[in-house]
Coordinates of C-alpha atoms in Angstrom, one line a residue:
Chain A
M1 CA 259.8 123.7 153.2
K2 CA 262.1 126.4 152.1
A3 CA 265.7 126.9 153.2
R4 CA 268.5 129.3 152.4
V5 CA 272.1 127.9 152.5
T6 CA 274.8 130.5 152.6
V7 CA 278.3 129.4 151.8
T8 CA 281.2 131.8 152.7
L9 CA 285.0 131.5 152.7
K10 CA 286.5 130.7 156.1
S11 CA 288.3 133.7 157.6
G12 CA 292.0 133.6 156.7
V13 CA 291.3 132.1 153.2
L14 CA 292.3 134.6 150.5
D15 CA 289.4 135.9 148.4
P16 CA 290.7 137.4 145.1
Q17 CA 287.2 137.9 143.8
G18 CA 286.4 140.0 146.8
K19 CA 289.6 142.0 146.3
A20 CA 288.7 142.6 142.7
I21 CA 285.2 143.9 143.7
E22 CA 286.9 146.3 146.2
G23 CA 289.1 147.6 143.4
A24 CA 286.2 147.9 141.0
L25 CA 284.1 149.9 143.6
K26 CA 287.0 152.3 144.2
A27 CA 287.4 152.7 140.4
L28 CA 283.6 153.5 140.2
G29 CA 284.1 156.3 142.8
I30 CA 282.2 154.5 145.5
D31 CA 284.3 155.2 148.6
G32 CA 284.1 154.0 152.1
V33 CA 284.2 150.3 151.3
A34 CA 286.9 148.8 153.6
K35 CA 286.5 145.1 152.7
V36 CA 284.5 142.8 150.5
R37 CA 284.2 139.0 150.7
Q38 CA 282.1 137.1 148.3
G39 CA 280.1 133.9 148.9
K40 CA 277.3 131.9 147.5
V41 CA 273.6 131.5 148.4
F42 CA 271.3 128.6 147.5
D43 CA 267.6 128.9 147.9
I44 CA 266.3 125.4 148.2
E45 CA 262.8 124.0 148.2
L46 CA 262.5 120.7 150.0
D47 CA 259.8 118.0 150.0
A48 CA 260.8 116.8 153.4
G49 CA 257.9 116.3 155.8
D50 CA 259.6 117.4 159.0
Q51 CA 262.5 119.7 159.9
A52 CA 264.7 116.9 161.2
A53 CA 264.6 115.2 157.7
A54 CA 265.2 118.5 156.0
Q55 CA 268.2 119.2 158.2
R56 CA 269.6 115.8 157.4
Q57 CA 269.2 116.2 153.7
L58 CA 270.6 119.7 153.7
S59 CA 273.7 118.9 155.7
Q60 CA 274.4 116.0 153.3
A61 CA 273.9 118.4 150.4
C62 CA 276.3 120.9 151.9
E63 CA 279.0 118.5 152.9
K64 CA 278.9 116.6 149.6
L65 CA 278.2 119.3 147.0
L66 CA 277.4 122.9 148.0
A67 CA 280.4 123.7 150.2
N68 CA 284.0 122.8 150.1
T69 CA 284.3 122.4 153.9
I70 CA 288.1 122.7 153.8
V71 CA 288.0 126.3 152.9
E72 CA 284.3 127.3 153.2
D73 CA 281.7 127.5 156.0
Y74 CA 278.0 127.1 155.5
A75 CA 274.9 128.2 157.3
V76 CA 271.3 127.0 156.9
A77 CA 268.3 129.2 157.6
Y78 CA 264.7 127.9 157.3
E79 CA 262.0 130.2 156.0
Chain B
M1 CA 279.8 148.9 159.9
K2 CA 279.1 145.5 158.4
A3 CA 276.5 144.6 155.8
R4 CA 275.5 141.6 153.9
V5 CA 274.2 142.1 150.3
T6 CA 272.4 139.1 148.9
V7 CA 271.8 139.0 145.1
T8 CA 269.3 136.6 143.7
L9 CA 267.8 136.0 140.3
K10 CA 264.3 137.5 139.8
S11 CA 261.6 134.9 139.8
G12 CA 260.9 133.9 136.2
V13 CA 264.5 134.2 135.2
L14 CA 265.9 130.8 134.2
D15 CA 268.7 129.5 136.4
P16 CA 270.7 126.8 134.6
Q17 CA 273.2 126.6 137.5
G18 CA 270.4 125.9 140.0
K19 CA 269.1 123.2 137.6
A20 CA 272.5 121.6 137.4
I21 CA 272.8 121.5 141.2
E22 CA 269.4 119.8 141.4
G23 CA 270.6 117.2 139.0
A24 CA 273.9 116.7 140.9
L25 CA 272.1 116.3 144.2
K26 CA 269.8 113.6 142.7
A27 CA 272.8 111.9 141.2
L28 CA 274.4 111.9 144.7
G29 CA 271.4 110.1 146.1
I30 CA 270.1 113.2 148.0
D31 CA 266.4 113.0 147.5
G32 CA 263.6 115.4 148.5
V33 CA 265.1 118.5 146.9
A34 CA 262.4 120.1 144.8
K35 CA 264.1 123.2 143.5
V36 CA 267.4 125.0 143.8
R37 CA 268.2 128.6 142.8
Q38 CA 271.6 130.0 143.2
G39 CA 272.6 133.6 144.1
K40 CA 275.5 135.5 145.4
V41 CA 276.3 137.1 148.8
F42 CA 278.7 139.9 149.5
D43 CA 280.0 140.6 153.1
I44 CA 281.0 144.2 153.1
E45 CA 282.8 146.3 155.7
L46 CA 282.0 150.0 155.4
D47 CA 283.8 153.0 156.8
A48 CA 280.6 155.0 156.8
G49 CA 279.8 156.9 159.9
D50 CA 276.1 156.6 159.9
Q51 CA 273.6 154.2 158.5
A52 CA 272.2 156.7 156.0
A53 CA 275.6 157.1 154.4
A54 CA 276.1 153.4 154.4
Q55 CA 272.8 152.8 152.7
R56 CA 273.6 155.4 150.0
Q57 CA 277.0 153.8 149.3
L58 CA 275.6 150.3 149.3
S59 CA 272.7 151.0 147.0
Q60 CA 275.1 152.7 144.6
A61 CA 277.4 149.7 144.8
C62 CA 274.5 147.3 144.1
E63 CA 273.1 149.3 141.2
K64 CA 276.4 149.9 139.5
L65 CA 278.4 146.7 140.1
L66 CA 277.0 143.9 142.4
A67 CA 273.7 143.2 140.8
N68 CA 272.3 143.3 137.3
T69 CA 269.0 144.8 138.2
I70 CA 267.4 143.7 134.9
V71 CA 267.5 140.1 136.0
E72 CA 268.5 140.2 139.6
D73 CA 267.1 141.5 142.9
Y74 CA 269.3 142.5 145.8
A75 CA 268.7 142.8 149.6
V76 CA 270.9 144.5 152.1
A77 CA 271.0 143.4 155.8
Y78 CA 273.1 145.3 158.4
E79 CA 274.9 143.4 161.2

């Protein structure tokens, strides 16, 4: 089973990397970009037999390692 | 207009960060994870009036800054 976990900063949390990308895009002459926020994506292959087991494993993985839930949100999509 | 750009390593390109995450998940006792590959995600707000202009700006941004198209693929999704 394949899943994609997307980890993004919670709204309100400053994103200096996103700001730097905005600046770099303007410097490159690419106009019309109002705001950029960066996040991470994890493409995960699971051995889990059923979706319930996969969900349990992935939420554990997100809470313990992939996302810092104080400042980040995560979303899981199954393929 | 909002868009999400997802940048992932092309298949075949080594991903040591993904390998490290696999190892860390096993060390945390989270079994059943066969493979992890890490990528980046950019949530972008555009001032572009129409979707054609947005697409032009975003593909420029991806080619010039957001993705290294030698080793990375990118996908754009509009919200």
